[in-house]
mmCIF file of C-alpha atoms and ligand atoms in Angstrom:
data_model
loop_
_atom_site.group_PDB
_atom_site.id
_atom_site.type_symbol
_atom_site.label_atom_id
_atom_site.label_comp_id
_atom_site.label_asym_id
_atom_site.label_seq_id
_atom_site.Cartn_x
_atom_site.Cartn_y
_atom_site.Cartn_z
ATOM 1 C CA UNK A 234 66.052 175.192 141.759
ATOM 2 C CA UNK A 235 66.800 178.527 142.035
ATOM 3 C CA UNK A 236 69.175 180.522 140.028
ATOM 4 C CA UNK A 237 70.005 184.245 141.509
ATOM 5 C CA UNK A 238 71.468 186.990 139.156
ATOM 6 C CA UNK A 239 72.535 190.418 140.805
ATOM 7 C CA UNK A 240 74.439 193.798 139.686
ATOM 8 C CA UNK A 241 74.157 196.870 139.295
ATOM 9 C CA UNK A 242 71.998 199.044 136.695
ATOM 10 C CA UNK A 243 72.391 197.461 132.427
ATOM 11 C CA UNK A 244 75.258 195.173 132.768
ATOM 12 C CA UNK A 245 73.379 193.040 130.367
ATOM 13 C CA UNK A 246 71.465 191.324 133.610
ATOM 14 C CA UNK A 247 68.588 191.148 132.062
ATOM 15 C CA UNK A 248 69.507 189.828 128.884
ATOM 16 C CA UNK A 249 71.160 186.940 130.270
ATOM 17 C CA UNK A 250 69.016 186.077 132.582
ATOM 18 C CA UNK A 251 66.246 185.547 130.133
ATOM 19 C CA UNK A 252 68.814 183.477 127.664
ATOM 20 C CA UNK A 253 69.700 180.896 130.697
ATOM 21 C CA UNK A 254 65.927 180.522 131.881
ATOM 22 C CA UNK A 255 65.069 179.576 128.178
ATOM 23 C CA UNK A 256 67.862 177.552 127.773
ATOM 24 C CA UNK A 257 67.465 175.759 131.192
ATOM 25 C CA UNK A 258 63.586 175.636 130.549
ATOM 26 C CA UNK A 259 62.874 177.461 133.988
ATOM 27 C CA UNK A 260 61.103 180.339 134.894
ATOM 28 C CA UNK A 261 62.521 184.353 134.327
ATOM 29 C CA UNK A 262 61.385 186.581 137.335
ATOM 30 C CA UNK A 263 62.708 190.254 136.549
ATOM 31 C CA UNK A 264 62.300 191.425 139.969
ATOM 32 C CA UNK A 265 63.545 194.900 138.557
ATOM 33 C CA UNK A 266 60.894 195.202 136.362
ATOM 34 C CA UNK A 267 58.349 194.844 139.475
ATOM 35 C CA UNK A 268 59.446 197.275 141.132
ATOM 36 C CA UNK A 269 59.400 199.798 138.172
ATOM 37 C CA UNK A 270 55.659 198.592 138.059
ATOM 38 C CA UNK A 271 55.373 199.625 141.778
ATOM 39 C CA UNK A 272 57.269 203.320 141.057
ATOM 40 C CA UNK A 273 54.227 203.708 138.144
ATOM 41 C CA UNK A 274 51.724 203.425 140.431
ATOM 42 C CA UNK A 275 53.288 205.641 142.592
ATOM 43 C CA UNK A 276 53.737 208.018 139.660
ATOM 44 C CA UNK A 277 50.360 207.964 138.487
ATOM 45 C CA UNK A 278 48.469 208.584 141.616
ATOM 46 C CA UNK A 279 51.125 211.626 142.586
ATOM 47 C CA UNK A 280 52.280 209.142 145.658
ATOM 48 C CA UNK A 281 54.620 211.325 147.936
ATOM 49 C CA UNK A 282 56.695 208.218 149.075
ATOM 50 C CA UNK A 283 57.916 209.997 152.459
ATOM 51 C CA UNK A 284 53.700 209.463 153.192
ATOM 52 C CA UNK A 285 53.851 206.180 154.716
ATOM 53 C CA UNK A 286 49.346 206.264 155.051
ATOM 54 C CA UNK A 287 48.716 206.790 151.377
ATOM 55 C CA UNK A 288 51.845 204.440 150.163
ATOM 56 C CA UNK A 289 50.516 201.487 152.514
ATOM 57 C CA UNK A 290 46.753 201.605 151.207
ATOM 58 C CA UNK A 291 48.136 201.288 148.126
ATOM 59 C CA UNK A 292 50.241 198.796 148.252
ATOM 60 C CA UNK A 293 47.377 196.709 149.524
ATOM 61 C CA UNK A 294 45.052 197.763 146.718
ATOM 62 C CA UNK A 295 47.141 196.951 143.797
ATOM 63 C CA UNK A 296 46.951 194.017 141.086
ATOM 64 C CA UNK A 297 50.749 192.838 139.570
ATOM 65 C CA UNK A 298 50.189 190.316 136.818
ATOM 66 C CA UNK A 299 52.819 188.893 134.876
ATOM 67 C CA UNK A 300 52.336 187.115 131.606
ATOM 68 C CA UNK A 301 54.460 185.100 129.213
ATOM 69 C CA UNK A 302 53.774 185.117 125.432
ATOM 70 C CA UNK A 303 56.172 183.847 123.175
ATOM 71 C CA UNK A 304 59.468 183.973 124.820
ATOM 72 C CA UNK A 305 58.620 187.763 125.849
ATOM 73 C CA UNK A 306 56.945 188.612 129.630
ATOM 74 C CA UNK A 307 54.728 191.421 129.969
ATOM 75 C CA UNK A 308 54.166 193.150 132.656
ATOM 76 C CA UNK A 309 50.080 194.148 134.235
ATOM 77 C CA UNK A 310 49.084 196.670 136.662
ATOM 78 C CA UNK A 311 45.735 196.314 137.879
ATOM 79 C CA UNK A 312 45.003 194.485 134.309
ATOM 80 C CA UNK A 313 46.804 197.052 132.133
ATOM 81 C CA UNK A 314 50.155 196.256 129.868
ATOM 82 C CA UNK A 315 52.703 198.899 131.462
ATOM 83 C CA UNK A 316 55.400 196.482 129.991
ATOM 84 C CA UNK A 317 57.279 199.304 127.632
ATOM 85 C CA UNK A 318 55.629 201.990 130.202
ATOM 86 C CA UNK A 319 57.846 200.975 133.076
ATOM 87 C CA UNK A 320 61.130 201.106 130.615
ATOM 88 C CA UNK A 321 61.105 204.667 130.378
ATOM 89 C CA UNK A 322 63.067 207.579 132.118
ATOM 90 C CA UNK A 323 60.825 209.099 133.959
ATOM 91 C CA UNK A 324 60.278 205.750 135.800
ATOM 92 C CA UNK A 325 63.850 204.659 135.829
ATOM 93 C CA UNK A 326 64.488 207.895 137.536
ATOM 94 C CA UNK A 327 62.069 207.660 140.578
ATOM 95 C CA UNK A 328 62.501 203.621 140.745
ATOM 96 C CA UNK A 329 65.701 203.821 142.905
ATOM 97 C CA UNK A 330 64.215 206.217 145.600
ATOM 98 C CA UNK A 331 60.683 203.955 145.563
ATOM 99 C CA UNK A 332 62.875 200.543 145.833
ATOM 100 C CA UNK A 333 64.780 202.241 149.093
ATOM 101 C CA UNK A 334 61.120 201.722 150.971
ATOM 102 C CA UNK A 335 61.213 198.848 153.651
ATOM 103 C CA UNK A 336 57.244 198.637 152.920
ATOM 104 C CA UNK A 337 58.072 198.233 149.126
ATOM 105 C CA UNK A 338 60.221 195.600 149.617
ATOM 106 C CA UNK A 339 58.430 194.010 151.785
ATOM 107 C CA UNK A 340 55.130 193.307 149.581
ATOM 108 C CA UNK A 341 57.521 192.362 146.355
ATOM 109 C CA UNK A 342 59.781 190.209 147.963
ATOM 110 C CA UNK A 343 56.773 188.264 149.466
ATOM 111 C CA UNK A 344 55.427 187.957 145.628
ATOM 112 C CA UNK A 345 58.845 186.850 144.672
ATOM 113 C CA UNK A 346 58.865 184.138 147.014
ATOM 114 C CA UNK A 347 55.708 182.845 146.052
ATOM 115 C CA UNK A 348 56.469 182.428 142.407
ATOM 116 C CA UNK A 349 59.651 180.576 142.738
ATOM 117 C CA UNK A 350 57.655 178.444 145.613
ATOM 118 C CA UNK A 351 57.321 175.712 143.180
ATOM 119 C CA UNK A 352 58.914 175.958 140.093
ATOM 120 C CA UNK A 353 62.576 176.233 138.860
ATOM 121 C CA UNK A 354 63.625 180.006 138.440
ATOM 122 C CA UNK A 355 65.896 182.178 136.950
ATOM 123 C CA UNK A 356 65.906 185.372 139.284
ATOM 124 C CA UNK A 357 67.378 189.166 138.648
ATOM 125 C CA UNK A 358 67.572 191.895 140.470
ATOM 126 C CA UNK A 359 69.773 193.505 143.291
ATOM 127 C CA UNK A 360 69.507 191.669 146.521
ATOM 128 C CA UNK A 361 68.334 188.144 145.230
ATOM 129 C CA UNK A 362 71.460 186.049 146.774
ATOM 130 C CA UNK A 363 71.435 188.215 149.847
ATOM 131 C CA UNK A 364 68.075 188.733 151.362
ATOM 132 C CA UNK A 365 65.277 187.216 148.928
ATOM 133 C CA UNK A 366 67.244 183.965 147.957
ATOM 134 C CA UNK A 367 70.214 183.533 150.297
ATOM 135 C CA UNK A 368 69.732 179.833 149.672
ATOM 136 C CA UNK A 369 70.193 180.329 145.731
ATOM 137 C CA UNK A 370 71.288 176.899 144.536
ATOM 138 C CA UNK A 371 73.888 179.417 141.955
ATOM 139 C CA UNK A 372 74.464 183.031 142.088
ATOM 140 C CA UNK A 373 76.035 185.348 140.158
ATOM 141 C CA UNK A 374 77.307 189.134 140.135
ATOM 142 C CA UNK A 375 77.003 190.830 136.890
ATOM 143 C CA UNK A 376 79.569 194.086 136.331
ATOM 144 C CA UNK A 377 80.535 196.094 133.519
ATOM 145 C CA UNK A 378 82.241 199.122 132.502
ATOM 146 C CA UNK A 379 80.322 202.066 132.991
ATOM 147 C CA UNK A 380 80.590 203.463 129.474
ATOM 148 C CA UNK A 381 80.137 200.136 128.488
ATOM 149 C CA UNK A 382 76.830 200.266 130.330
ATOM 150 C CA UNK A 383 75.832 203.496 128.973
ATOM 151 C CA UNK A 384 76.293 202.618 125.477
ATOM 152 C CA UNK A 385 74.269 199.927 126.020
ATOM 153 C CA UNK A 386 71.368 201.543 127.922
ATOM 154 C CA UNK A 387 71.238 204.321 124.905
ATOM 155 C CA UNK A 388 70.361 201.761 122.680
ATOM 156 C CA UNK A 389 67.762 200.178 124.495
ATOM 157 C CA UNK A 390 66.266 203.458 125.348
ATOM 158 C CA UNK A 391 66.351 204.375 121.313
ATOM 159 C CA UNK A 392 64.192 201.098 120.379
ATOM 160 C CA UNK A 393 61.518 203.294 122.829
ATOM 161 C CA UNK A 394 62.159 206.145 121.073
ATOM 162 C CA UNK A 395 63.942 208.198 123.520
ATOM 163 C CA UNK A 396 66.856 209.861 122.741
ATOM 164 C CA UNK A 397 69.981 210.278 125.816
ATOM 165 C CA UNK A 398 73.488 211.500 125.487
ATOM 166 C CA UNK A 399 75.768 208.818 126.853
ATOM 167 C CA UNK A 400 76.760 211.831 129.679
ATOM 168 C CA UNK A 401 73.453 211.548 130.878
ATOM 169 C CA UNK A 402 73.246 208.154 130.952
ATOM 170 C CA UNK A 403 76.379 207.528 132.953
ATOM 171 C CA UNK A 404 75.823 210.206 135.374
ATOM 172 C CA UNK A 405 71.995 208.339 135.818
ATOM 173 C CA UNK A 406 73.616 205.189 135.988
ATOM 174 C CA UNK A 407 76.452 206.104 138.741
ATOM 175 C CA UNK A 408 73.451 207.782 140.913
ATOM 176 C CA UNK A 409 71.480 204.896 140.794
ATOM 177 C CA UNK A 410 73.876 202.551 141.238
ATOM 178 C CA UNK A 411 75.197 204.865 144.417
ATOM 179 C CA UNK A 412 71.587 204.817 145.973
ATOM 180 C CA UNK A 413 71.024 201.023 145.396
ATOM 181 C CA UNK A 414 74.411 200.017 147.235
ATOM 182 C CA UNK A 415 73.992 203.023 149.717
ATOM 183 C CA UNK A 416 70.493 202.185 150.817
ATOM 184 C CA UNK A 417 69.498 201.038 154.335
ATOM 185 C CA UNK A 418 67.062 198.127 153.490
ATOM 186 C CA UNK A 419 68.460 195.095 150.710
ATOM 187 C CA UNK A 420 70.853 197.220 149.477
ATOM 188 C CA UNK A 421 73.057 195.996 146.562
ATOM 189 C CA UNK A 422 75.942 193.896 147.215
ATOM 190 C CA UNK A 423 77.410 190.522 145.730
ATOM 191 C CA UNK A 424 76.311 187.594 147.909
ATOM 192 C CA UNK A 425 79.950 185.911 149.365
ATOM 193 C CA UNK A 426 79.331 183.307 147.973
ATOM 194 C CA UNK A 427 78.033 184.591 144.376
ATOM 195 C CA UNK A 428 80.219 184.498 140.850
ATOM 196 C CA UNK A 429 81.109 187.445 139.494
ATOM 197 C CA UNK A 430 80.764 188.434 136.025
ATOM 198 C CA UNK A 431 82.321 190.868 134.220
ATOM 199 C CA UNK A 432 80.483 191.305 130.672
ATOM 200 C CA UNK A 433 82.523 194.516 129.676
ATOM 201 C CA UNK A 434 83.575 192.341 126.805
ATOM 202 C CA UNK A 435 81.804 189.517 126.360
ATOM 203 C CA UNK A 436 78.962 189.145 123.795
ATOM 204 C CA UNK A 437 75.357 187.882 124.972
ATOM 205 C CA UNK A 438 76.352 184.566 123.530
ATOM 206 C CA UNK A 439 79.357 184.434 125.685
ATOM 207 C CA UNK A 440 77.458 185.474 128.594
ATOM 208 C CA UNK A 441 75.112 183.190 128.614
ATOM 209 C CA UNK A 442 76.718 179.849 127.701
ATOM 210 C CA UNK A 443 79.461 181.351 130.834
ATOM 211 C CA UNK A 444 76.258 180.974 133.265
ATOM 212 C CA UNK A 445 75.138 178.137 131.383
ATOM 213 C CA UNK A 446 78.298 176.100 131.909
ATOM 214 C CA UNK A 447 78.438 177.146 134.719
ATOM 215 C CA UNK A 448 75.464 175.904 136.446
ATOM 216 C CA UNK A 449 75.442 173.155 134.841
ATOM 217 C CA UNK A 450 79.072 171.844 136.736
ATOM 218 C CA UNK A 451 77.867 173.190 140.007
ATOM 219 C CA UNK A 452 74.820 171.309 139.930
ATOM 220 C CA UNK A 453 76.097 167.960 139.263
ATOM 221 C CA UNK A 454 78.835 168.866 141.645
ATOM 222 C CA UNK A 455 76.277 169.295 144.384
ATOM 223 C CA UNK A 456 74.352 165.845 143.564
HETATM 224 O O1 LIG B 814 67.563 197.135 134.079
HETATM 225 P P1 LIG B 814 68.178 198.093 135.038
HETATM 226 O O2 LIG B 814 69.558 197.696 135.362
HETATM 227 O O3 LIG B 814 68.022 199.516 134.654
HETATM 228 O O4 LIG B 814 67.411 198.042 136.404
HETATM 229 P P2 LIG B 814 66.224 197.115 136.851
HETATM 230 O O5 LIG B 814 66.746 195.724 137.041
HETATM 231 O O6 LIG B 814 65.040 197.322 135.994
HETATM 232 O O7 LIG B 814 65.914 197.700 138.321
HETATM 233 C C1 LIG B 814 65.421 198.999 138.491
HETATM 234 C C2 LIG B 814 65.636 199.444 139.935
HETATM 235 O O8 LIG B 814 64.833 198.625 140.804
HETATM 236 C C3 LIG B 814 67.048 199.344 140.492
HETATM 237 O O9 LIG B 814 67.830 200.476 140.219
HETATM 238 C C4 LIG B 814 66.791 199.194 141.990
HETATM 239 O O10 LIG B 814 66.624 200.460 142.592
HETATM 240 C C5 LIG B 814 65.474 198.460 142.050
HETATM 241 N N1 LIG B 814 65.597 197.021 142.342
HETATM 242 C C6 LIG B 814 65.747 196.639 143.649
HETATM 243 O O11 LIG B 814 65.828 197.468 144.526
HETATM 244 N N2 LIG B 814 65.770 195.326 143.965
HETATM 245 C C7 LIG B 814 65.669 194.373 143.044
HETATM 246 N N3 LIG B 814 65.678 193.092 143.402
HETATM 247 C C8 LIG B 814 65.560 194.746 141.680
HETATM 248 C C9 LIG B 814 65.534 196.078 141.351
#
Protein backbone atom coordinates (compact mmCIF):
# COMPACT_ATOMS: atom_id res chain seq x y z
CA UNK A 1 0.00 0.00 0.00
CA UNK A 2 1.05 3.18 -0.74
CA UNK A 3 0.34 6.32 1.07
CA UNK A 4 1.37 9.74 -0.92
CA UNK A 5 1.85 13.07 1.06
CA UNK A 6 2.51 16.35 -1.03
CA UNK A 7 2.79 20.32 -0.34
CA UNK A 8 4.66 22.80 -0.45
CA UNK A 9 7.95 23.75 1.66
CA UNK A 10 7.36 23.05 6.13
CA UNK A 11 3.71 22.61 6.32
CA UNK A 12 4.51 20.06 8.91
CA UNK A 13 4.82 17.27 5.86
CA UNK A 14 7.36 15.76 7.25
CA UNK A 15 6.32 15.45 10.64
CA UNK A 16 3.25 13.76 9.81
CA UNK A 17 4.31 11.66 7.54
CA UNK A 18 6.70 9.99 9.88
CA UNK A 19 3.78 9.86 12.78
CA UNK A 20 1.30 7.85 10.24
CA UNK A 21 4.15 5.42 8.91
CA UNK A 22 4.87 4.54 12.66
CA UNK A 23 1.51 4.35 13.54
CA UNK A 24 0.47 2.29 10.42
CA UNK A 25 3.78 0.20 10.85
CA UNK A 26 4.87 1.01 7.13
CA UNK A 27 7.74 2.40 5.69
CA UNK A 28 8.69 6.59 5.71
CA UNK A 29 10.41 7.56 2.34
CA UNK A 30 11.29 11.44 2.62
CA UNK A 31 11.80 11.86 -0.96
CA UNK A 32 12.72 15.59 -0.03
CA UNK A 33 15.41 14.66 1.94
CA UNK A 34 16.97 12.70 -1.22
CA UNK A 35 17.08 15.16 -3.17
CA UNK A 36 18.81 17.56 -0.64
CA UNK A 37 21.37 14.57 -0.56
CA UNK A 38 21.66 14.92 -4.41
CA UNK A 39 22.06 19.10 -4.16
CA UNK A 40 25.21 18.11 -1.52
CA UNK A 41 26.89 16.32 -3.87
CA UNK A 42 26.43 18.79 -6.26
CA UNK A 43 27.66 21.33 -3.71
CA UNK A 44 30.64 19.61 -2.74
CA UNK A 45 32.15 18.82 -6.03
CA UNK A 46 31.35 22.69 -7.30
CA UNK A 47 28.69 20.90 -9.88
CA UNK A 48 27.54 23.75 -12.33
CA UNK A 49 24.03 22.12 -12.85
CA UNK A 50 23.47 23.92 -16.39
CA UNK A 51 26.67 21.16 -17.28
CA UNK A 52 24.65 18.33 -18.27
CA UNK A 53 28.46 15.98 -18.87
CA UNK A 54 29.74 16.46 -15.36
CA UNK A 55 26.04 16.26 -13.62
CA UNK A 56 25.33 12.83 -15.56
CA UNK A 57 28.75 11.07 -14.51
CA UNK A 58 27.81 11.84 -11.34
CA UNK A 59 24.73 10.85 -10.96
CA UNK A 60 25.91 7.44 -12.06
CA UNK A 61 28.79 7.38 -9.59
CA UNK A 62 26.98 8.10 -6.46
CA UNK A 63 25.98 5.80 -3.34
CA UNK A 64 22.35 6.97 -1.45
CA UNK A 65 21.88 4.83 1.62
CA UNK A 66 19.17 5.22 3.91
CA UNK A 67 19.09 3.80 7.38
CA UNK A 68 16.56 3.47 10.18
CA UNK A 69 17.65 3.50 13.86
CA UNK A 70 15.26 3.93 16.42
CA UNK A 71 12.32 5.61 14.97
CA UNK A 72 14.86 8.25 13.32
CA UNK A 73 16.22 7.70 9.37
CA UNK A 74 19.51 8.85 8.47
CA UNK A 75 20.52 9.74 5.52
CA UNK A 76 24.29 8.26 3.57
CA UNK A 77 26.12 9.61 0.73
CA UNK A 78 28.61 7.41 -0.61
CA UNK A 79 28.75 5.85 3.16
CA UNK A 80 28.84 9.18 5.01
CA UNK A 81 25.89 10.51 7.56
CA UNK A 82 24.89 13.93 5.73
CA UNK A 83 21.55 13.47 7.71
CA UNK A 84 21.72 17.08 9.71
CA UNK A 85 24.17 18.21 6.66
CA UNK A 86 21.40 18.24 4.11
CA UNK A 87 19.01 20.34 6.71
CA UNK A 88 20.90 23.35 6.39
CA UNK A 89 20.52 26.66 4.34
CA UNK A 90 22.96 26.57 2.16
CA UNK A 91 21.45 23.27 0.83
CA UNK A 92 17.86 24.25 1.18
CA UNK A 93 18.77 27.14 -0.97
CA UNK A 94 20.30 25.35 -4.08
CA UNK A 95 17.83 22.16 -3.59
CA UNK A 96 14.94 23.81 -5.57
CA UNK A 97 17.08 24.77 -8.68
CA UNK A 98 18.91 20.99 -8.50
CA UNK A 99 15.26 19.25 -8.11
CA UNK A 100 14.10 21.37 -11.48
CA UNK A 101 16.68 18.80 -13.46
CA UNK A 102 14.77 16.16 -15.66
CA UNK A 103 18.11 13.95 -15.13
CA UNK A 104 17.70 14.43 -11.28
CA UNK A 105 14.45 13.30 -11.24
CA UNK A 106 14.87 10.80 -13.23
CA UNK A 107 17.58 8.68 -11.14
CA UNK A 108 15.49 9.48 -7.68
CA UNK A 109 12.26 8.70 -8.80
CA UNK A 110 13.60 5.32 -10.16
CA UNK A 111 15.08 4.73 -6.40
CA UNK A 112 11.74 5.71 -5.09
CA UNK A 113 10.02 3.20 -6.98
CA UNK A 114 12.15 0.53 -6.01
CA UNK A 115 11.76 0.95 -2.31
CA UNK A 116 8.07 1.04 -2.17
CA UNK A 117 8.28 -2.10 -4.79
CA UNK A 118 7.47 -4.33 -1.99
CA UNK A 119 6.65 -2.97 1.11
CA UNK A 120 3.86 -0.67 2.50
CA UNK A 121 4.97 3.10 2.39
CA UNK A 122 4.37 6.28 3.66
CA UNK A 123 5.71 8.74 0.86
CA UNK A 124 6.50 12.78 0.99
CA UNK A 125 7.51 15.00 -1.22
CA UNK A 126 6.11 17.24 -4.12
CA UNK A 127 4.97 15.23 -7.04
CA UNK A 128 4.31 11.77 -5.29
CA UNK A 129 0.38 11.50 -6.31
CA UNK A 130 1.12 13.00 -9.68
CA UNK A 131 4.03 11.51 -11.44
CA UNK A 132 5.93 8.99 -8.97
CA UNK A 133 2.72 7.40 -7.40
CA UNK A 134 -0.33 8.37 -9.47
CA UNK A 135 -1.75 5.06 -8.31
CA UNK A 136 -1.37 6.12 -4.47
CA UNK A 137 -3.91 3.93 -2.70
CA UNK A 138 -4.47 7.69 -0.39
CA UNK A 139 -3.11 11.02 -1.05
CA UNK A 140 -2.99 14.00 0.59
CA UNK A 141 -2.11 17.87 0.10
CA UNK A 142 -0.55 19.46 3.02
CA UNK A 143 -0.97 23.62 3.22
CA UNK A 144 -0.38 26.10 5.74
CA UNK A 145 -0.13 29.66 6.37
CA UNK A 146 2.95 31.07 5.33
CA UNK A 147 3.91 32.75 8.59
CA UNK A 148 2.70 29.80 10.05
CA UNK A 149 5.33 27.98 8.03
CA UNK A 150 8.02 30.30 8.81
CA UNK A 151 7.63 30.16 12.42
CA UNK A 152 7.88 26.77 12.18
CA UNK A 153 10.92 26.40 9.89
CA UNK A 154 12.86 28.98 12.43
CA UNK A 155 12.57 26.58 14.97
CA UNK A 156 13.72 23.69 13.27
CA UNK A 157 16.56 25.57 11.84
CA UNK A 158 17.49 26.79 15.68
CA UNK A 159 17.75 22.98 16.98
CA UNK A 160 20.83 23.17 14.07
CA UNK A 161 21.99 26.09 15.40
CA UNK A 162 21.22 28.51 12.77
CA UNK A 163 19.71 31.54 13.45
CA UNK A 164 16.88 33.23 10.54
CA UNK A 165 14.59 36.15 10.88
CA UNK A 166 11.10 34.97 10.08
CA UNK A 167 11.45 37.74 6.88
CA UNK A 168 13.94 35.63 5.55
CA UNK A 169 12.35 32.66 5.99
CA UNK A 170 9.12 33.59 4.29
CA UNK A 171 10.66 35.31 1.46
CA UNK A 172 12.87 31.66 1.09
CA UNK A 173 9.85 29.85 1.50
CA UNK A 174 7.57 31.85 -1.19
CA UNK A 175 10.69 31.45 -3.77
CA UNK A 176 10.88 27.99 -3.32
CA UNK A 177 7.58 27.24 -3.26
CA UNK A 178 7.25 29.57 -6.67
CA UNK A 179 10.08 27.46 -8.41
CA UNK A 180 8.67 24.02 -7.29
CA UNK A 181 5.04 24.78 -8.75
CA UNK A 182 6.62 26.84 -11.69
CA UNK A 183 9.01 24.17 -12.84
CA UNK A 184 8.80 22.32 -16.19
CA UNK A 185 9.47 18.67 -15.05
CA UNK A 186 7.08 17.13 -11.76
CA UNK A 187 6.31 20.32 -10.73
CA UNK A 188 4.20 20.75 -7.54
CA UNK A 189 0.59 20.44 -7.70
CA UNK A 190 -2.21 18.53 -5.63
CA UNK A 191 -3.07 15.26 -7.39
CA UNK A 192 -7.21 15.62 -8.35
CA UNK A 193 -7.85 13.24 -6.61
CA UNK A 194 -5.62 14.00 -3.34
CA UNK A 195 -7.06 15.43 0.28
CA UNK A 196 -6.11 18.52 1.21
CA UNK A 197 -4.86 19.52 4.46
CA UNK A 198 -4.68 22.58 5.96
CA UNK A 199 -2.44 22.33 9.28
CA UNK A 200 -2.38 26.22 9.89
CA UNK A 201 -4.02 25.23 13.12
CA UNK A 202 -3.92 21.96 13.89
CA UNK A 203 -1.37 20.40 16.31
CA UNK A 204 0.87 17.31 15.14
CA UNK A 205 -1.49 15.19 17.13
CA UNK A 206 -4.39 16.45 15.20
CA UNK A 207 -2.62 16.03 12.06
CA UNK A 208 -1.82 12.86 12.25
CA UNK A 209 -4.79 10.99 13.76
CA UNK A 210 -6.74 13.39 10.60
CA UNK A 211 -4.54 11.13 8.08
CA UNK A 212 -4.81 8.34 10.30
CA UNK A 213 -8.61 8.24 10.28
CA UNK A 214 -8.55 8.92 7.36
CA UNK A 215 -6.90 6.12 5.67
CA UNK A 216 -8.10 3.96 7.68
CA UNK A 217 -12.09 4.58 6.22
CA UNK A 218 -10.80 4.75 2.72
CA UNK A 219 -9.19 1.56 2.91
CA UNK A 220 -11.91 -0.52 4.16
CA UNK A 221 -14.07 1.46 1.83
CA UNK A 222 -12.04 0.19 -1.09
CA UNK A 223 -12.09 -3.66 0.14
O1 LIG B 1 11.06 20.05 4.28
P1 LIG B 1 10.91 21.09 3.22
O2 LIG B 1 9.50 21.45 3.04
O3 LIG B 1 11.83 22.24 3.37
O4 LIG B 1 11.36 20.50 1.83
P2 LIG B 1 11.82 19.05 1.47
O5 LIG B 1 10.64 18.13 1.53
O6 LIG B 1 13.04 18.68 2.21
O7 LIG B 1 12.20 19.23 -0.09
C1 LIG B 1 13.26 20.04 -0.49
C2 LIG B 1 13.12 20.39 -1.97
O8 LIG B 1 13.27 19.18 -2.74
C3 LIG B 1 11.80 20.99 -2.42
O9 LIG B 1 11.76 22.39 -2.28
C4 LIG B 1 11.75 20.58 -3.89
O10 LIG B 1 12.46 21.50 -4.69
C5 LIG B 1 12.47 19.26 -3.91
N1 LIG B 1 11.59 18.08 -3.97
C6 LIG B 1 11.09 17.71 -5.19
O11 LIG B 1 11.34 18.36 -6.18
N2 LIG B 1 10.35 16.58 -5.30
C7 LIG B 1 10.07 15.82 -4.25
N3 LIG B 1 9.35 14.71 -4.40
C8 LIG B 1 10.53 16.21 -2.97
C9 LIG B 1 11.28 17.35 -2.85
Amino acid sequence: MIIAIDGPAATGKSTSAKLVAEKLDFTYLDTGAMYRCVTLLTLRNSVKINSNHHLDSLLKGFQLDIKKNKDEYFFYLNGEDVSKEIRRSDVTKNVSAVSALSIVRKTLVKIQRKIAEDQNCVVEGRDIGTVVFPNADVKFFVVADLVVRAKRRQLDLKILGEEKTIDSLIKEIHDRDRYDSQREVSPLSMAIDAIEVDTTNMSIDEQVDFMVNKIKTLTKEKK
